[in-house]
Amino acid sequence: MAQRSSPALVNQWFANPSKDLLSGLVVAFAMIPEAIAFSGIAGVDPKVGLFGAFCLSLTIAVVGGRMAMITSATGSTALLMTGLVAAGEARGAGLGVQYLMVAGLVTGLLQILWGYLRLAYQMRFVPQGVLSGFVNALALLIFQAQLPQLGLDLHAGGDGHAGGLLPHGGQIPIVWGLVLLGLVIIYGLPRLTRLVPSQLVAIVVLTVISIGFNLDIPSVSSLGTLPDGLPTFAVPFGAGGVPFNLDTLGLVLPTALAISLVGLMETFLTQDILDDKTDTTTNKNVEARGQGIANIVASLFGGMAGCALVGQSVMNVDNGGRTRLSTLFSGVSLLAMILLAGPWLKQIPMAALVAVMISIAVSTADINGLRNLRRIPKSDTSVMLMTFAVTMLTTPHNLALGVLAGVALAGILFSRKVAKVIQVEAIDVSDQERRYRVVGQLFFVSKVYFLQGFDLHDHPERIVIDLSSAHIWDQSGVAALDQVMRKFRLGGSEVSVEGLNDESLDLFERIGGKESAHA
């Protein structure tokens, strides 16, 4: 089937202007509280997340590979930043943000590299168990990050800044009550109407209550400063920044590598969802390069790195957003609202953001997969648990390591399944001749099962090994066949091999002699 041609440039921007503008405006309302909340998770001022959301939206609208997809600061990337920000602050006050900007630049360069190396094609082979473990770990980490705002932080006593930010004493019951009310609104309002995002309504209601009753509880202003103007260009090196040397690279590289991989995984997952909803096909490698460029731009203008947002992207498409204009306008609307409503935003109680983040954690988790845990294959469950466990047990929690561990286990389990497919059947043609018929794939994992199929202690006069229904894939397969032939010949049998396909024969002739020498 011929691929669809890309829309003309004008259609990519203005094919659906009225719905795109309206959808972008609605999405901007939903992006503001999340950007602020994710800034808190990363340990930076709200303006870092908000500037990141603005710059990422504007840039990806131009260079992205998937129209109408929303890119912003996200929970998965914010969780990976906490350790780096803390390490930077330990080196000097204010350096945490500077190191974070450097990590964003390196992240962007890596993602551009992944795009040119076509990493998206390799990520197609990430099994569902890994994705399930990834989103479940992400959901739990997002929920865990809200516990301090519920008065459940066990490590807050030694940090004065945290002590001023977190609820304490009589504030805790009030915060709990507001969070519960926010969750009721978030999950109850959609049953009545979906015209207005329920998360936005929850924030407005809780803010009105907090201001009306003059409640003494932590608010967004407790996190730090909000933007009072447009972001400005700044390089995080030199005077007032961090040194441009290998020590800086060594500090930020692990975080940047993790963000680049985790960010692309979430982006590609979102891209698949939107492609399915809109019945289109888009280029993930182009999107990877676009994400890299967007993260570089955001970092140069004081914003945190991010990736595609599943919830907001689906919201944009469901509201009629189809072109790049919707993504662009979401970023423009976000910054306009921040500048115009800054004093009001500072008064949003943290309890409102906690309610929003808890709802995001619930929607992020693979609830359906957890419900069907007993029905899915045990191998898939093992992969999901491995991804989840490694993520949660690493310090700091590392989603990238969890994904790598899950993929590794999935590969091992799959290899074991494939290995058992190979069969060796012995047929006695006569007293002097025995024929072994091999069916399946011969490679490093199936080598053991291949060898077990031969009676190497019985040596008839003539032995024929029929490989017409088999394929040799690697050096281990050649070594196994060579070993069988050598042992039969040492026992006095005349051995011949039949049916090798051209690829297997070429591999055997190239390295079979070498294997014989080392056997």
Coordinates of C-alpha atoms in Angstrom, one line a residue:
M1 CA 0.0 0.0 0.0
A2 CA 1.4 3.4 -0.9
Q3 CA 2.1 5.8 2.0
R4 CA 0.0 8.9 2.4
S5 CA 1.7 12.0 1.3
S6 CA 2.5 14.6 3.9
P7 CA 0.0 17.5 4.1
A8 CA 1.0 20.7 2.4
L9 CA 2.6 23.2 4.8
V10 CA -0.5 25.4 4.9
N11 CA -2.7 22.4 5.8
Q12 CA -0.3 21.5 8.6
W13 CA -1.0 24.8 10.2
F14 CA -4.4 26.2 9.1
A15 CA -6.5 23.3 8.0
N16 CA -8.7 23.5 11.1
P17 CA -8.0 27.0 12.7
S18 CA -11.2 27.5 14.8
K19 CA -11.1 24.1 16.6
D20 CA -7.3 24.2 16.9
L21 CA -7.3 27.6 18.7
L22 CA -10.1 26.5 21.0
S23 CA -8.5 23.2 21.8
G24 CA -5.1 24.8 22.4
L25 CA -6.6 27.2 24.9
V26 CA -8.3 24.4 26.8
V27 CA -5.1 22.4 26.9
A28 CA -3.2 25.4 28.2
F29 CA -5.5 25.5 31.3
A30 CA -4.6 21.8 32.0
M31 CA -0.8 22.4 31.4
I32 CA -0.4 25.2 33.9
P33 CA -1.0 23.2 37.1
E34 CA 1.0 20.2 35.9
A35 CA 4.0 22.3 34.9
I36 CA 3.9 23.9 38.4
A37 CA 3.5 20.6 40.1
F38 CA 6.3 18.9 38.1
S39 CA 8.6 21.8 39.0
G40 CA 8.0 21.0 42.6
I41 CA 8.8 17.3 42.0
A42 CA 12.1 18.3 40.4
G43 CA 12.9 20.7 43.2
V44 CA 13.0 24.0 41.2
D45 CA 10.9 27.2 41.0
P46 CA 7.6 27.0 39.2
K47 CA 8.9 29.3 36.5
V48 CA 11.4 26.6 35.3
G49 CA 8.5 24.2 34.5
L50 CA 6.3 26.9 33.0
F51 CA 9.1 28.3 30.8
G52 CA 9.9 24.7 29.8
A53 CA 6.2 24.1 28.9
F54 CA 6.1 27.3 26.8
C55 CA 9.3 26.8 24.9
L56 CA 8.7 23.1 24.3
S57 CA 5.2 23.7 22.9
L58 CA 6.4 26.5 20.6
T59 CA 9.4 24.6 19.3
I60 CA 7.8 21.2 18.8
A61 CA 4.9 22.8 16.9
V62 CA 7.5 23.7 14.3
V63 CA 9.9 20.8 14.2
G64 CA 7.9 17.9 15.6
G65 CA 6.9 14.8 13.6
R66 CA 3.4 14.4 15.0
M67 CA 1.0 17.2 14.6
A68 CA -1.3 18.1 17.5
M69 CA 0.8 16.3 20.1
I70 CA 1.5 18.3 23.3
T71 CA 5.0 18.4 24.7
S72 CA 5.7 19.9 28.1
A73 CA 7.4 19.2 31.5
T74 CA 6.3 15.8 32.6
G75 CA 6.3 13.6 35.7
S76 CA 8.6 10.9 34.2
T77 CA 11.3 13.4 33.3
A78 CA 10.9 15.5 36.5
L79 CA 11.4 12.5 38.7
L80 CA 14.8 11.9 37.0
M81 CA 15.9 15.4 37.8
T82 CA 15.6 15.5 41.6
G83 CA 19.0 13.9 42.3
L84 CA 20.8 16.2 39.9
V85 CA 19.2 19.3 41.3
A86 CA 20.1 18.2 44.8
A87 CA 23.7 17.5 43.8
G88 CA 24.0 20.8 42.1
E89 CA 22.6 22.7 45.2
A90 CA 25.2 20.8 47.3
R91 CA 28.0 22.4 45.2
G92 CA 26.6 25.9 45.6
A93 CA 23.3 27.8 46.0
G94 CA 21.5 28.1 42.7
L95 CA 23.7 25.7 40.8
G96 CA 21.1 23.0 40.8
V97 CA 19.1 24.8 38.1
Q98 CA 22.2 25.5 36.1
Y99 CA 23.2 21.9 36.1
L100 CA 19.6 21.0 35.1
M101 CA 19.9 23.3 32.1
V102 CA 23.1 21.6 31.1
A103 CA 21.4 18.3 31.4
G104 CA 18.6 19.6 29.2
L105 CA 21.2 20.6 26.5
V106 CA 22.9 17.1 26.6
T107 CA 19.4 15.5 26.6
G108 CA 18.6 17.3 23.4
L109 CA 21.8 16.4 21.7
L110 CA 21.3 12.7 22.6
Q111 CA 17.8 12.7 21.3
I112 CA 18.9 14.2 18.0
L113 CA 21.5 11.5 17.9
W114 CA 18.9 8.8 18.7
G115 CA 16.7 10.2 15.9
Y116 CA 19.5 9.9 13.3
L117 CA 20.4 6.4 14.6
R118 CA 16.7 5.5 14.2
L119 CA 16.2 4.4 17.8
A120 CA 12.5 4.4 17.2
Y121 CA 12.8 1.2 15.2
Q122 CA 14.5 -0.6 18.1
M123 CA 11.9 0.7 20.6
R124 CA 9.2 -1.0 18.6
F125 CA 10.5 -4.2 20.2
V126 CA 9.9 -3.1 23.8
P127 CA 7.4 -5.7 25.1
Q128 CA 4.0 -4.8 26.7
G129 CA 5.2 -6.1 30.1
V130 CA 8.0 -3.4 30.1
L131 CA 5.6 -0.7 29.2
S132 CA 3.2 -1.8 31.9
G133 CA 5.9 -1.9 34.5
F134 CA 7.2 1.5 33.3
V135 CA 3.8 3.3 33.7
N136 CA 3.0 1.6 37.0
A137 CA 6.3 2.6 38.5
L138 CA 5.9 6.1 37.1
A139 CA 2.4 6.3 38.6
L140 CA 3.7 5.2 42.1
L141 CA 6.6 7.7 41.9
I142 CA 4.2 10.5 41.1
F143 CA 2.0 9.5 44.0
Q144 CA 5.0 9.2 46.3
A145 CA 6.1 12.7 45.4
Q146 CA 2.8 14.0 46.8
L147 CA 3.1 12.4 50.2
P148 CA 5.2 15.3 51.7
Q149 CA 2.3 17.7 50.8
L150 CA 0.0 15.4 52.8
G151 CA 2.1 15.7 55.9
L152 CA 3.6 12.2 55.4
D153 CA 7.2 13.2 54.7
L154 CA 9.5 11.3 57.0
H155 CA 12.6 13.3 56.0
A156 CA 11.4 16.9 56.2
G157 CA 12.7 17.7 59.6
G158 CA 16.2 18.6 58.6
D159 CA 15.4 21.0 55.8
G160 CA 14.2 24.5 56.7
H161 CA 13.1 25.2 53.2
A162 CA 11.0 22.1 53.1
G163 CA 9.6 22.8 56.5
G164 CA 8.2 26.1 55.3
L165 CA 6.7 24.5 52.2
L166 CA 5.1 21.4 53.8
P167 CA 1.9 21.4 55.9
H168 CA 2.4 20.8 59.6
G169 CA 0.3 20.6 62.8
G170 CA -3.3 21.8 62.3
Q171 CA -2.7 22.5 58.6
I172 CA -2.7 18.7 57.8
P173 CA -6.4 18.0 58.3
I174 CA -7.3 21.0 56.3
V175 CA -5.0 19.9 53.4
W176 CA -6.5 16.4 53.5
G177 CA -10.0 17.8 53.3
L178 CA -9.2 20.0 50.4
V179 CA -7.4 17.1 48.5
L180 CA -10.4 14.9 49.0
L181 CA -12.8 17.6 47.8
G182 CA -10.5 18.1 44.8
L183 CA -10.6 14.4 43.9
V184 CA -14.4 14.4 44.2
I185 CA -14.6 17.2 41.7
I186 CA -12.1 15.7 39.4
Y187 CA -13.9 12.4 39.2
G188 CA -17.4 13.6 39.7
L189 CA -17.7 16.5 37.4
P190 CA -17.2 14.5 34.2
R191 CA -20.3 12.5 35.0
L192 CA -22.2 15.8 34.7
T193 CA -20.3 17.6 31.9
R194 CA -17.1 17.5 30.0
L195 CA -17.2 21.0 28.6
V196 CA -14.6 22.3 31.1
P197 CA -11.6 20.2 32.3
S198 CA -12.5 18.9 35.8
Q199 CA -8.9 19.4 37.0
L200 CA -9.2 23.1 36.2
V201 CA -12.6 23.3 38.1
A202 CA -11.0 21.6 41.1
I203 CA -8.2 24.1 41.2
V204 CA -10.6 27.1 40.9
V205 CA -12.9 25.8 43.6
L206 CA -10.1 25.0 46.1
T207 CA -8.4 28.3 45.5
V208 CA -11.6 30.2 46.1
I209 CA -12.1 28.3 49.3
S210 CA -8.6 28.9 50.4
I211 CA -8.8 32.7 49.7
G212 CA -12.3 33.0 51.0
F213 CA -11.6 31.4 54.4
N214 CA -8.1 32.8 54.5
L215 CA -6.6 29.4 55.1
D216 CA -3.0 29.2 56.4
I217 CA -1.7 26.4 54.2
P218 CA 1.1 26.0 51.7
S219 CA 0.4 27.6 48.2
V220 CA 2.2 27.8 44.9
S221 CA 4.0 30.9 46.1
S222 CA 5.8 28.6 48.6
L223 CA 7.5 26.8 45.8
G224 CA 9.3 29.9 44.5
T225 CA 8.8 32.7 42.0
L226 CA 6.4 32.7 39.0
P227 CA 7.4 34.3 35.7
D228 CA 6.8 38.0 35.4
G229 CA 8.0 38.3 31.8
L230 CA 9.1 36.4 28.8
P231 CA 11.9 33.9 29.1
T232 CA 15.4 35.2 28.2
F233 CA 18.2 33.5 26.4
A234 CA 21.0 32.4 28.8
V235 CA 23.9 29.9 28.5
P236 CA 24.4 27.9 31.7
F237 CA 28.2 28.1 31.5
G238 CA 30.6 30.7 32.6
A239 CA 30.0 33.5 35.2
G240 CA 27.1 32.7 37.4
G241 CA 26.8 29.3 35.8
V242 CA 28.7 26.0 35.9
P243 CA 32.2 25.2 34.5
F244 CA 32.4 23.9 31.0
N245 CA 34.5 20.8 31.7
L246 CA 34.5 17.0 31.9
D247 CA 33.5 17.1 35.6
T248 CA 30.2 18.9 34.7
L249 CA 29.6 16.4 31.9
G250 CA 30.2 13.5 34.2
L251 CA 27.7 14.8 36.7
V252 CA 24.9 15.5 34.2
L253 CA 25.4 12.7 31.7
P254 CA 23.7 9.9 33.6
T255 CA 20.6 12.1 34.2
A256 CA 20.6 13.3 30.6
L257 CA 20.9 9.8 29.2
A258 CA 18.0 8.6 31.4
I259 CA 15.8 11.6 30.4
S260 CA 16.5 11.2 26.7
L261 CA 15.5 7.5 26.7
V262 CA 12.5 7.7 29.1
G263 CA 11.3 10.9 27.4
L264 CA 11.4 9.3 24.0
M265 CA 9.6 6.1 25.3
E266 CA 6.8 8.2 26.7
T267 CA 6.7 10.3 23.5
F268 CA 6.5 7.3 21.2
L269 CA 3.8 5.8 23.4
T270 CA 1.8 9.0 23.1
Q271 CA 2.5 9.1 19.3
D272 CA 1.1 5.6 18.9
I273 CA -2.0 6.5 20.8
L274 CA -2.6 9.6 18.6
D275 CA -1.8 7.8 15.4
D276 CA -4.5 5.2 16.3
K277 CA -7.1 7.8 17.3
T278 CA -6.6 9.8 14.0
D279 CA -5.9 6.9 11.7
T280 CA -2.6 8.4 10.6
T281 CA 1.0 7.3 10.4
T282 CA 3.8 9.6 11.5
N283 CA 7.6 9.3 11.7
K284 CA 9.0 8.6 15.2
N285 CA 12.6 9.4 14.2
V286 CA 11.6 12.9 13.0
E287 CA 9.7 13.3 16.3
A288 CA 12.8 12.2 18.2
R289 CA 14.9 14.8 16.5
G290 CA 12.2 17.4 17.1
Q291 CA 12.1 16.5 20.8
G292 CA 15.9 17.0 21.0
I293 CA 15.7 20.4 19.4
A294 CA 12.8 21.5 21.7
N295 CA 14.7 20.4 24.8
I296 CA 17.8 22.4 23.7
V297 CA 15.7 25.5 23.1
A298 CA 13.9 25.1 26.4
S299 CA 17.2 24.8 28.3
L300 CA 18.7 27.9 26.7
F301 CA 15.6 29.9 27.8
G302 CA 15.6 28.7 31.4
G303 CA 13.1 25.9 31.1
M304 CA 13.3 22.2 32.2
A305 CA 13.4 19.4 29.6
G306 CA 10.3 17.4 29.0
C307 CA 8.5 15.1 26.5
A308 CA 5.1 14.4 25.1
L309 CA 2.1 14.4 27.6
V310 CA -0.3 11.5 27.0
G311 CA -3.3 13.1 28.8
Q312 CA -3.0 16.6 27.3
S313 CA -2.3 15.2 23.8
V314 CA -5.4 13.0 23.9
M315 CA -7.3 16.0 25.3
N316 CA -6.2 18.1 22.4
V317 CA -7.2 15.6 19.8
D318 CA -10.5 14.9 21.5
N319 CA -11.3 18.6 21.5
G320 CA -10.7 18.8 17.8
G321 CA -7.0 19.7 17.6
R322 CA -5.4 18.4 14.5
T323 CA -2.6 20.7 13.2
R324 CA 0.5 22.3 14.5
L325 CA -1.5 25.4 15.3
S326 CA -3.1 23.7 18.3
T327 CA 0.2 22.9 19.8
L328 CA 1.6 26.3 19.2
F329 CA -1.4 28.1 20.6
S330 CA -1.4 26.0 23.8
G331 CA 2.1 27.3 24.6
V332 CA 1.2 30.9 23.7
S333 CA -2.0 30.7 25.8
L334 CA -0.1 29.2 28.7
L335 CA 2.4 32.1 28.9
A336 CA -0.3 34.7 28.4
M337 CA -2.3 33.3 31.2
I338 CA 0.7 33.2 33.5
L339 CA 1.6 36.8 32.8
L340 CA -2.0 38.1 33.1
A341 CA -3.0 35.9 36.1
G342 CA 0.3 35.6 37.9
P343 CA -1.0 37.1 41.3
W344 CA -3.9 34.7 41.2
L345 CA -1.8 31.7 40.4
K346 CA 0.4 32.3 43.4
Q347 CA -2.6 31.8 45.7
I348 CA -3.4 28.3 44.4
P349 CA -3.1 26.0 47.4
M350 CA -0.7 23.1 47.0
A351 CA -3.6 20.8 48.0
A352 CA -5.2 21.6 44.7
L353 CA -2.1 20.5 42.8
V354 CA -1.8 17.4 45.0
A355 CA -5.3 16.4 43.9
V356 CA -4.4 17.0 40.3
M357 CA -1.2 14.9 40.6
I358 CA -3.0 12.0 42.3
S359 CA -5.5 11.9 39.5
I360 CA -2.6 11.9 37.0
A361 CA -1.0 9.0 38.9
V362 CA -4.2 7.0 38.7
S363 CA -4.7 7.7 35.0
T364 CA -1.0 6.9 34.3
A365 CA -1.1 3.4 35.9
D366 CA -2.0 0.4 33.8
I367 CA -5.1 -0.4 35.8
N368 CA -6.5 -2.9 33.2
G369 CA -3.2 -4.8 33.2
L370 CA -3.3 -5.0 37.0
R371 CA -6.8 -6.3 37.0
N372 CA -5.9 -9.0 34.5
L373 CA -2.7 -10.0 36.3
R374 CA -3.8 -13.6 36.8
R375 CA -4.8 -14.0 33.1
I376 CA -1.7 -12.8 31.3
P377 CA 1.3 -15.1 30.8
K378 CA 3.6 -15.5 33.8
S379 CA 6.5 -14.4 31.7
D380 CA 4.8 -11.0 31.0
T381 CA 4.0 -10.6 34.7
S382 CA 7.7 -11.3 35.5
V383 CA 8.9 -8.7 33.1
M384 CA 6.4 -6.1 34.4
L385 CA 7.5 -6.8 38.0
M386 CA 11.2 -6.7 37.1
T387 CA 10.7 -3.3 35.5
F388 CA 8.7 -2.0 38.4
A389 CA 11.0 -3.4 41.1
V390 CA 14.3 -2.1 39.6
T391 CA 12.8 1.3 39.2
M392 CA 11.6 1.5 42.7
L393 CA 14.7 -0.1 44.4
T394 CA 17.3 2.1 42.7
T395 CA 18.4 5.3 44.5
P396 CA 17.5 7.7 43.1
H397 CA 14.6 6.0 41.4
N398 CA 15.7 5.4 37.8
L399 CA 13.0 4.6 35.2
A400 CA 15.6 4.0 32.5
L401 CA 17.4 1.3 34.5
G402 CA 14.0 -0.3 35.1
V403 CA 13.2 -0.4 31.4
L404 CA 16.6 -1.9 30.6
A405 CA 16.2 -4.6 33.2
G406 CA 12.7 -5.4 31.9
V407 CA 13.9 -5.6 28.3
A408 CA 16.8 -7.8 29.3
L409 CA 14.6 -10.2 31.2
A410 CA 12.1 -10.3 28.3
G411 CA 14.9 -11.2 26.0
I412 CA 16.1 -14.0 28.2
L413 CA 12.5 -15.4 28.6
F414 CA 11.9 -15.1 24.9
S415 CA 15.2 -16.9 24.1
R416 CA 14.2 -19.8 26.3
K417 CA 10.9 -20.1 24.5
V418 CA 12.5 -20.0 21.1
A419 CA 15.2 -22.5 22.2
K420 CA 12.7 -25.2 22.9
V421 CA 11.3 -25.0 19.4
I422 CA 14.3 -26.8 17.9
Q423 CA 13.7 -30.6 17.5
V424 CA 16.1 -33.4 16.6
E425 CA 14.6 -36.6 15.3
A426 CA 16.7 -39.8 14.9
I427 CA 15.7 -42.3 12.2
D428 CA 17.5 -45.6 11.7
V429 CA 17.6 -46.2 8.0
S430 CA 19.5 -49.5 8.4
D431 CA 21.9 -51.1 10.9
Q432 CA 24.8 -49.2 9.3
E433 CA 23.0 -45.8 8.7
R434 CA 21.2 -43.3 11.0
R435 CA 19.6 -40.1 9.9
Y436 CA 19.1 -37.1 12.2
R437 CA 16.4 -34.6 11.0
V438 CA 16.7 -31.2 12.6
V439 CA 13.8 -28.7 12.6
G440 CA 14.0 -25.2 14.1
Q441 CA 16.5 -22.4 14.7
L442 CA 20.0 -23.1 15.8
F443 CA 21.7 -20.3 17.8
F444 CA 23.3 -19.7 21.2
V445 CA 20.3 -20.5 23.3
S446 CA 19.0 -23.6 21.4
K447 CA 22.5 -25.0 21.2
V448 CA 22.0 -27.1 24.4
Y449 CA 18.7 -28.6 23.2
F450 CA 20.3 -29.3 19.8
L451 CA 23.2 -31.3 21.4
Q452 CA 20.8 -33.3 23.6
G453 CA 19.1 -34.6 20.5
F454 CA 22.1 -36.6 19.3
D455 CA 23.3 -40.0 20.8
L456 CA 27.1 -39.2 20.6
H457 CA 28.0 -42.5 22.2
D458 CA 26.5 -44.7 19.4
H459 CA 28.5 -44.7 16.2
P460 CA 26.9 -46.4 13.2
E461 CA 28.9 -46.6 10.0
R462 CA 27.2 -43.7 8.3
I463 CA 25.4 -40.7 9.9
V464 CA 23.4 -38.1 7.9
I465 CA 22.4 -34.8 9.5
D466 CA 19.4 -33.3 7.6
L467 CA 19.2 -29.5 8.1
S468 CA 16.8 -28.7 5.3
S469 CA 14.2 -27.5 7.9
A470 CA 16.7 -25.7 10.1
H471 CA 18.7 -22.4 10.1
I472 CA 22.0 -21.6 11.7
W473 CA 22.1 -18.1 13.0
D474 CA 25.4 -17.5 14.8
Q475 CA 28.8 -18.7 15.8
S476 CA 27.4 -20.8 18.7
G477 CA 25.2 -22.7 16.2
V478 CA 28.1 -23.4 14.0
A479 CA 30.2 -24.6 17.0
A480 CA 27.4 -27.0 18.0
L481 CA 27.1 -28.6 14.6
D482 CA 30.9 -28.8 14.3
Q483 CA 31.1 -30.4 17.7
V484 CA 28.5 -33.1 16.7
M485 CA 30.3 -33.9 13.5
R486 CA 33.7 -34.1 15.2
K487 CA 32.6 -36.5 17.9
F488 CA 30.9 -38.8 15.5
R489 CA 34.0 -38.8 13.2
L490 CA 36.2 -39.5 16.2
G491 CA 34.0 -42.6 16.9
G492 CA 34.6 -43.9 13.4
S493 CA 31.4 -42.7 11.7
E494 CA 31.2 -41.2 8.2
V495 CA 29.3 -37.9 8.7
S496 CA 27.5 -35.9 6.0
V497 CA 25.3 -32.7 6.3
E498 CA 22.4 -32.2 3.9
G499 CA 20.0 -29.4 3.3
L500 CA 21.9 -26.4 4.6
N501 CA 20.4 -23.2 3.1
D502 CA 22.8 -20.7 1.5
E503 CA 23.0 -18.3 4.4
S504 CA 23.7 -21.1 6.9
L505 CA 26.2 -22.8 4.6
D506 CA 28.1 -19.5 4.0
L507 CA 28.3 -19.0 7.8
F508 CA 29.5 -22.5 8.4
E509 CA 32.1 -22.4 5.7
R510 CA 33.5 -19.1 7.0
I511 CA 33.9 -20.0 10.6
G512 CA 33.4 -23.8 10.8
G513 CA 37.0 -24.6 10.4
K514 CA 38.0 -22.2 13.1
E515 CA 35.6 -23.8 15.5
S516 CA 37.0 -27.2 14.7
A517 CA 40.5 -26.0 15.6
H518 CA 39.3 -24.8 19.0
A519 CA 37.0 -27.7 19.8

